[in-house]
Amino acid sequence: MRKILFVDRDGTLIHEPDDFQIDRFEKIRFVDGMLPALLKLQEAGYSLVMVSNQDGLGTDAFPQITFDGPHQLLMQLLESQGVRFDEVLIDPSLPADNSPNRKPGTGMLRHFLGDDGWSRARSAVIGDRDSDVQLAANLGVRAFRIGPELGWPQIVHALVNAPRTARVERRTKETRIVVDLDLDRAAEPQAHTGLGYFDHMLEQIGKHAGIALTVRCEGDLHVDEHHTVEDCALALGQALRQALEDKRGIGRYGDGDADGGEAGVAAIGAASVRVPMDESHASAALDLSGRPYFVFEGHFPRERVGELPTELVPHFFRSLCETGLMSLHLSVRGENAHHMVEGCFKAVARALRTAVARSGSDLPSTKGAL
């Protein structure tokens, strides 16, 4: 879904003069940091829409001809540097006219209000007045008001470098689950599902993926373990998908190995990650492709590890792929079922660490979407 920034003009892109009219060329002065900020925001996938009140434009007090020249020069300067606005919406009414098109009214933006192809949660209004803040509220998006304590660099940081977090609450007749996730912060993982060994495995994901992860589940364990394990995977996959948003800047691909008999840990990156698990070996290859697919190779030598049936291990990862919209190839071999299951979770966690790592704002896909 599109991310849109509804951007004010005077006081936001260019400084507003004392008489509130940019009616001469010499009055054009860029707001500090505006140009590199807009370029950065465009690179991060934001579309730009200008929304401006121009009081009395077209009247004797503010002739159209005195506005057009400076405005056209402003647009040419922006376009020459790579900044392009999809739309430029200008309302010429006076406050006394009570026009629905005048900010904070949404009359000029009716076509956006009826369009479900853009994300309200990821869009924002940027301006310098109370009317811009109220416009954001009327549109159901965030507001950034430029002033002494908030400039363009801070806005870019908030929109482009914001922590990727998610909270998912899943409630059915079988389970009640809450997952809290932060992909940009490492913290001691916590899992409370009523299944001790399964808790330990979920904590492996948080620890070795280098993320903050909390999972709480109340499930129908008096029936069996299936619903708890499956629904935790579904909720975790949904949280991953939400936190990743449009996936700009991520590594996308990750691979991880959990090896028996080899001491030490290799560097994280394109090379495989190895964790000693005695005789066992698990490997994972992950693609945050937006397409769910799961391949598993392996056989566990016993039916349970603690309270966790080993048949639910591949089922957990298959369910994770379904809601996380990822492709995962996972294989394991060994003799000790405890080591083998733990190796699977560690290998997937290490692959996930590489795949979600963020650097820059490019989208790692030739399709233009993931």
Coordinates of C-alpha atoms in Angstrom, one line a residue:
M1 CA 0.0 0.0 0.0
R2 CA 1.2 3.5 -0.8
K3 CA 2.7 5.7 1.9
I4 CA 1.7 9.4 1.3
L5 CA 3.1 12.6 2.9
F6 CA 0.6 15.5 2.6
V7 CA 3.0 18.5 2.8
D8 CA 2.2 22.1 3.4
R9 CA 4.0 24.8 1.3
D10 CA 4.6 28.1 3.1
G11 CA 6.5 27.7 6.4
T12 CA 7.2 24.0 5.6
L13 CA 9.0 23.9 2.2
I14 CA 9.8 27.6 2.0
H15 CA 9.9 30.3 4.7
E16 CA 6.8 32.3 5.1
P17 CA 7.3 36.2 4.9
D18 CA 5.7 38.6 7.3
D19 CA 2.9 39.5 4.8
F20 CA 2.2 35.7 4.3
Q21 CA 2.4 36.0 0.5
I22 CA 5.1 34.5 -1.7
D23 CA 4.4 37.0 -4.6
R24 CA 7.9 37.8 -5.7
F25 CA 10.8 35.7 -6.7
E26 CA 13.2 37.1 -4.1
K27 CA 10.8 35.8 -1.3
I28 CA 11.6 32.2 -2.1
R29 CA 13.9 30.7 0.7
F30 CA 14.0 27.0 1.4
V31 CA 13.4 25.8 4.9
D32 CA 16.7 24.3 6.3
G33 CA 17.1 20.6 5.6
M34 CA 14.0 20.4 3.4
L35 CA 15.5 19.3 0.1
P36 CA 17.7 16.4 1.4
A37 CA 14.8 15.3 3.6
L38 CA 12.3 15.1 0.8
L39 CA 14.8 13.1 -1.3
K40 CA 15.4 10.7 1.6
L41 CA 11.7 10.3 2.1
Q42 CA 11.1 9.6 -1.6
E43 CA 13.9 7.0 -1.5
A44 CA 12.1 5.4 1.4
G45 CA 9.0 4.9 -0.7
Y46 CA 6.8 7.9 0.3
S47 CA 4.7 9.7 -2.3
L48 CA 4.4 13.5 -2.0
V49 CA 1.2 15.6 -2.2
M50 CA 1.3 19.4 -1.6
V51 CA -1.7 20.8 0.2
S52 CA -1.7 24.6 0.7
N53 CA -4.0 27.4 1.7
Q54 CA -3.4 30.6 -0.2
D55 CA -5.7 33.2 1.3
G56 CA -7.5 35.3 -1.3
L57 CA -5.5 34.0 -4.3
G58 CA -6.9 35.5 -7.4
T59 CA -8.2 38.7 -5.7
D60 CA -6.9 42.2 -6.1
A61 CA -5.0 41.8 -2.8
F62 CA -3.2 38.6 -4.2
P63 CA -3.3 38.5 -8.0
Q64 CA -2.9 35.1 -9.6
I65 CA -0.1 36.3 -11.8
T66 CA 2.1 37.3 -8.8
F67 CA 1.7 33.8 -7.4
D68 CA 2.2 31.7 -10.5
G69 CA 5.8 32.8 -11.3
P70 CA 7.4 32.2 -7.9
H71 CA 5.4 28.9 -7.5
Q72 CA 6.5 27.6 -10.9
L73 CA 10.1 28.4 -10.0
L74 CA 9.7 26.6 -6.7
M75 CA 8.4 23.5 -8.5
Q76 CA 11.1 23.6 -11.1
L77 CA 13.8 23.9 -8.5
L78 CA 12.5 20.9 -6.6
E79 CA 12.1 18.8 -9.8
S80 CA 15.6 19.7 -10.9
Q81 CA 16.9 18.1 -7.7
G82 CA 14.7 15.0 -8.1
V83 CA 11.8 16.0 -5.8
R84 CA 8.5 15.3 -7.5
F85 CA 5.0 15.9 -6.1
D86 CA 2.3 13.6 -7.4
E87 CA -0.3 16.3 -6.8
V88 CA -0.3 20.0 -6.0
L89 CA -3.6 21.1 -4.3
I90 CA -4.1 24.8 -3.5
D91 CA -7.2 26.4 -2.0
P92 CA -7.6 30.1 -2.7
S93 CA -10.5 30.8 -0.3
L94 CA -10.5 33.2 2.7
P95 CA -11.2 31.9 6.3
A96 CA -14.6 33.8 6.2
D97 CA -15.7 31.7 3.2
N98 CA -15.8 28.5 5.3
S99 CA -14.9 26.5 2.3
P100 CA -14.7 22.7 2.8
N101 CA -11.6 22.8 0.7
R102 CA -9.7 25.0 3.1
K103 CA -7.4 23.2 5.5
P104 CA -8.1 21.6 7.9
G105 CA -11.1 20.7 5.7
T106 CA -10.6 17.6 3.5
G107 CA -12.5 18.9 0.4
M108 CA -9.4 18.9 -1.8
L109 CA -8.6 15.4 -0.6
R110 CA -11.9 13.6 -1.1
H111 CA -10.4 11.2 -3.7
F112 CA -8.0 10.0 -1.0
L113 CA -10.7 9.5 1.6
G114 CA -12.5 7.1 -0.8
D115 CA -9.3 5.2 -1.8
D116 CA -8.2 2.1 0.1
G117 CA -5.0 1.8 -1.8
W118 CA -2.9 3.8 0.7
S119 CA -1.9 3.2 4.3
R120 CA -3.3 5.7 6.9
A121 CA -1.0 4.2 9.5
R122 CA 2.2 4.8 7.5
S123 CA 1.2 8.2 6.0
A124 CA 1.5 11.7 7.6
V125 CA 0.8 15.4 7.3
I126 CA 3.8 17.7 7.5
G127 CA 3.1 21.4 8.2
D128 CA 3.7 24.3 10.5
R129 CA 0.3 25.3 11.8
D130 CA -2.6 24.0 13.9
S131 CA -4.6 23.6 10.7
D132 CA -2.1 21.0 9.5
V133 CA -2.3 19.1 12.7
Q134 CA -6.1 19.1 12.5
L135 CA -6.0 18.0 8.8
A136 CA -3.9 15.0 9.9
A137 CA -6.6 14.1 12.5
N138 CA -9.3 14.5 9.9
L139 CA -7.4 12.2 7.5
G140 CA -6.6 9.7 10.2
V141 CA -2.8 10.0 9.8
R142 CA 0.2 11.2 11.9
A143 CA 1.1 14.9 12.1
F144 CA 4.5 16.5 12.2
R145 CA 4.5 20.2 13.0
I146 CA 7.7 22.0 12.0
G147 CA 8.9 24.5 14.6
P148 CA 11.8 25.4 16.9
E149 CA 11.9 21.8 18.4
L150 CA 11.1 19.8 15.2
G151 CA 12.8 20.2 11.9
W152 CA 13.1 18.1 8.7
P153 CA 16.0 15.9 10.0
Q154 CA 13.9 14.8 13.0
I155 CA 11.0 14.1 10.7
V156 CA 13.1 11.9 8.4
H157 CA 14.4 10.0 11.4
A158 CA 10.9 9.4 12.7
L159 CA 9.6 8.2 9.4
V160 CA 12.5 6.4 7.9
N161 CA 14.5 5.1 10.9
A162 CA 11.6 4.4 13.3
P163 CA 11.8 1.2 15.3
R164 CA 10.0 -1.7 13.6
T165 CA 7.7 -2.9 16.2
A166 CA 4.4 -4.9 16.3
R167 CA 1.9 -6.1 18.9
V168 CA -0.4 -8.9 17.9
E169 CA -3.3 -10.2 20.0
R170 CA -4.8 -13.4 18.7
R171 CA -7.9 -14.7 20.5
T172 CA -9.9 -17.9 19.5
K173 CA -11.9 -20.5 21.4
E174 CA -8.7 -22.5 21.7
T175 CA -5.9 -19.9 22.5
R176 CA -5.4 -16.4 23.8
I177 CA -2.0 -15.0 22.6
V178 CA -0.1 -11.7 22.8
V179 CA 3.1 -11.2 20.9
D180 CA 5.3 -8.1 21.3
L181 CA 8.1 -7.7 18.8
D182 CA 10.9 -5.1 18.1
L183 CA 13.2 -5.9 15.3
D184 CA 15.6 -3.1 16.1
R185 CA 16.3 -3.8 19.7
A186 CA 17.9 -6.8 21.4
A187 CA 16.4 -7.8 24.8
E188 CA 16.1 -10.8 26.9
P189 CA 13.3 -12.9 25.3
Q190 CA 10.3 -14.0 27.3
A191 CA 7.9 -16.8 26.5
H192 CA 5.1 -18.2 28.6
T193 CA 3.0 -20.8 26.9
G194 CA 2.6 -23.5 29.5
L195 CA 5.0 -25.7 27.6
G196 CA 8.4 -25.4 29.1
Y197 CA 10.5 -26.8 26.2
F198 CA 8.5 -24.8 23.7
D199 CA 9.1 -21.6 25.8
H200 CA 12.8 -22.4 25.6
M201 CA 12.6 -22.7 21.8
L202 CA 10.7 -19.4 21.3
E203 CA 13.4 -17.8 23.5
Q204 CA 16.0 -19.1 21.1
I205 CA 14.3 -17.2 18.3
G206 CA 14.5 -13.9 20.2
K207 CA 18.0 -14.4 21.5
H208 CA 19.7 -15.6 18.3
A209 CA 17.7 -13.3 15.9
G210 CA 18.9 -10.4 18.0
I211 CA 15.4 -9.0 18.5
A212 CA 13.1 -8.1 21.5
L213 CA 10.4 -10.9 21.6
T214 CA 7.7 -11.6 24.2
V215 CA 5.1 -14.3 23.7
R216 CA 2.3 -15.0 26.1
C217 CA -0.2 -17.8 25.5
E218 CA -3.1 -19.4 27.3
G219 CA -4.1 -22.4 25.4
D220 CA -6.3 -25.5 25.7
L221 CA -3.5 -27.7 26.9
H222 CA -6.1 -30.0 28.5
V223 CA -6.8 -31.1 24.9
D224 CA -3.3 -31.2 23.6
E225 CA -0.3 -29.0 22.5
H226 CA -1.3 -28.6 18.9
H227 CA -3.4 -25.4 19.1
T228 CA -0.9 -23.6 21.4
V229 CA 2.1 -24.3 19.1
E230 CA 0.3 -23.6 15.8
D231 CA -1.4 -20.4 17.0
C232 CA 1.9 -19.0 18.5
A233 CA 3.5 -19.5 15.1
L234 CA 0.6 -17.8 13.3
A235 CA 0.7 -14.8 15.7
L236 CA 4.5 -14.5 15.5
G237 CA 4.4 -14.6 11.7
Q238 CA 1.8 -11.9 11.7
A239 CA 3.9 -9.8 14.0
L240 CA 7.0 -10.2 11.8
R241 CA 5.0 -9.1 8.7
Q242 CA 3.6 -6.0 10.5
A243 CA 7.0 -5.0 11.9
L244 CA 8.7 -5.3 8.5
E245 CA 6.1 -3.0 6.9
D246 CA 7.2 -2.5 3.2
K247 CA 10.5 -4.2 3.8
R248 CA 12.7 -1.4 2.5
G249 CA 16.3 -1.6 3.5
I250 CA 16.2 -5.2 4.7
G251 CA 18.6 -8.0 3.7
R252 CA 15.6 -10.1 2.7
Y253 CA 17.6 -13.3 2.4
G254 CA 19.2 -15.2 5.3
D255 CA 20.9 -18.5 5.9
G256 CA 22.0 -20.2 9.1
D257 CA 23.5 -23.4 10.2
A258 CA 23.5 -25.0 13.6
D259 CA 26.4 -27.6 13.5
G260 CA 27.5 -30.3 15.9
G261 CA 31.1 -30.8 16.7
E262 CA 32.4 -27.4 15.6
A263 CA 33.3 -24.9 18.2
G264 CA 32.8 -21.2 17.9
V265 CA 30.5 -18.9 16.0
A266 CA 31.1 -17.6 12.5
A267 CA 30.5 -14.0 11.5
I268 CA 26.9 -13.2 10.8
G269 CA 26.1 -12.3 7.2
A270 CA 26.1 -14.1 3.9
A271 CA 28.3 -16.8 5.3
S272 CA 26.6 -19.5 7.3
V273 CA 26.3 -19.2 11.1
R274 CA 27.5 -22.2 13.1
V275 CA 26.5 -23.0 16.6
P276 CA 27.8 -26.2 18.3
M277 CA 25.0 -28.7 19.0
D278 CA 27.2 -31.8 19.6
E279 CA 26.3 -34.4 17.0
S280 CA 23.4 -32.6 15.3
H281 CA 23.3 -30.3 12.3
A282 CA 20.5 -28.0 11.3
S283 CA 20.5 -25.5 8.4
A284 CA 18.0 -22.9 7.3
A285 CA 17.6 -20.7 4.2
L286 CA 15.1 -17.9 4.4
D287 CA 13.5 -15.4 2.0
L288 CA 11.2 -12.7 3.1
S289 CA 9.6 -12.8 -0.3
G290 CA 6.0 -12.1 0.5
R291 CA 5.2 -15.7 -0.7
P292 CA 4.6 -18.5 1.9
Y293 CA 6.5 -21.7 1.2
F294 CA 8.1 -24.3 3.5
V295 CA 10.3 -27.3 2.8
F296 CA 11.5 -29.6 5.6
E297 CA 14.0 -32.4 5.5
G298 CA 14.7 -34.5 8.6
H299 CA 13.4 -37.1 11.0
F300 CA 13.4 -36.9 14.8
P301 CA 14.4 -40.1 16.7
R302 CA 11.7 -39.7 19.3
E303 CA 8.1 -38.4 19.5
R304 CA 8.5 -35.8 22.2
V305 CA 11.0 -33.5 23.7
G306 CA 9.6 -32.4 27.1
E307 CA 6.0 -31.4 26.5
L308 CA 6.6 -30.7 22.8
P309 CA 5.7 -33.3 20.2
T310 CA 8.5 -33.3 17.6
E311 CA 5.9 -33.6 14.8
L312 CA 4.8 -30.1 15.7
V313 CA 8.3 -28.6 14.9
P314 CA 7.9 -28.6 11.1
H315 CA 4.3 -27.6 11.6
F316 CA 5.4 -24.6 13.7
F317 CA 7.6 -23.3 10.9
R318 CA 5.1 -24.0 8.2
S319 CA 2.5 -21.9 10.1
L320 CA 5.1 -19.2 10.7
C321 CA 5.7 -19.0 6.9
E322 CA 2.0 -18.8 6.2
T323 CA 1.3 -15.6 8.1
G324 CA 4.9 -14.2 7.9
L325 CA 4.7 -14.6 4.1
M326 CA 8.2 -16.0 3.9
S327 CA 9.9 -18.9 2.1
L328 CA 11.9 -21.3 4.4
H329 CA 14.0 -24.4 3.6
L330 CA 14.9 -26.2 6.8
S331 CA 16.8 -29.4 7.3
V332 CA 18.2 -31.3 10.3
R333 CA 20.1 -34.4 11.0
G334 CA 21.4 -36.0 14.2
E335 CA 20.8 -38.5 17.0
N336 CA 19.6 -36.5 19.9
A337 CA 16.1 -35.1 19.4
H338 CA 16.7 -32.3 21.9
H339 CA 19.7 -31.0 20.0
M340 CA 18.0 -31.4 16.7
V341 CA 14.9 -29.4 17.6
E342 CA 17.0 -26.7 19.3
G343 CA 19.2 -26.6 16.2
C344 CA 16.2 -25.9 14.0
F345 CA 15.1 -23.0 16.1
K346 CA 18.6 -21.5 16.3
A347 CA 19.3 -21.9 12.6
V348 CA 16.0 -20.2 11.7
A349 CA 16.7 -17.4 14.2
R350 CA 20.2 -16.8 12.7
A351 CA 18.8 -16.7 9.2
L352 CA 16.1 -14.3 10.4
R353 CA 18.7 -12.0 11.9
T354 CA 20.4 -11.6 8.6
A355 CA 17.2 -11.2 6.6
V356 CA 15.6 -8.5 8.8
A357 CA 18.9 -6.5 9.2
R358 CA 18.2 -3.0 7.9
S359 CA 20.7 -0.8 6.0
G360 CA 19.5 2.1 3.8
S361 CA 16.1 2.3 2.3
D362 CA 16.3 0.4 -1.0
L363 CA 13.7 -2.3 -1.7
P364 CA 15.4 -5.6 -2.4
S365 CA 13.2 -6.6 -5.3
T366 CA 13.1 -5.9 -9.0
K367 CA 9.3 -6.1 -8.8
G368 CA 9.1 -2.9 -6.7
A369 CA 7.2 -4.7 -4.0
L370 CA 7.7 -7.6 -1.5

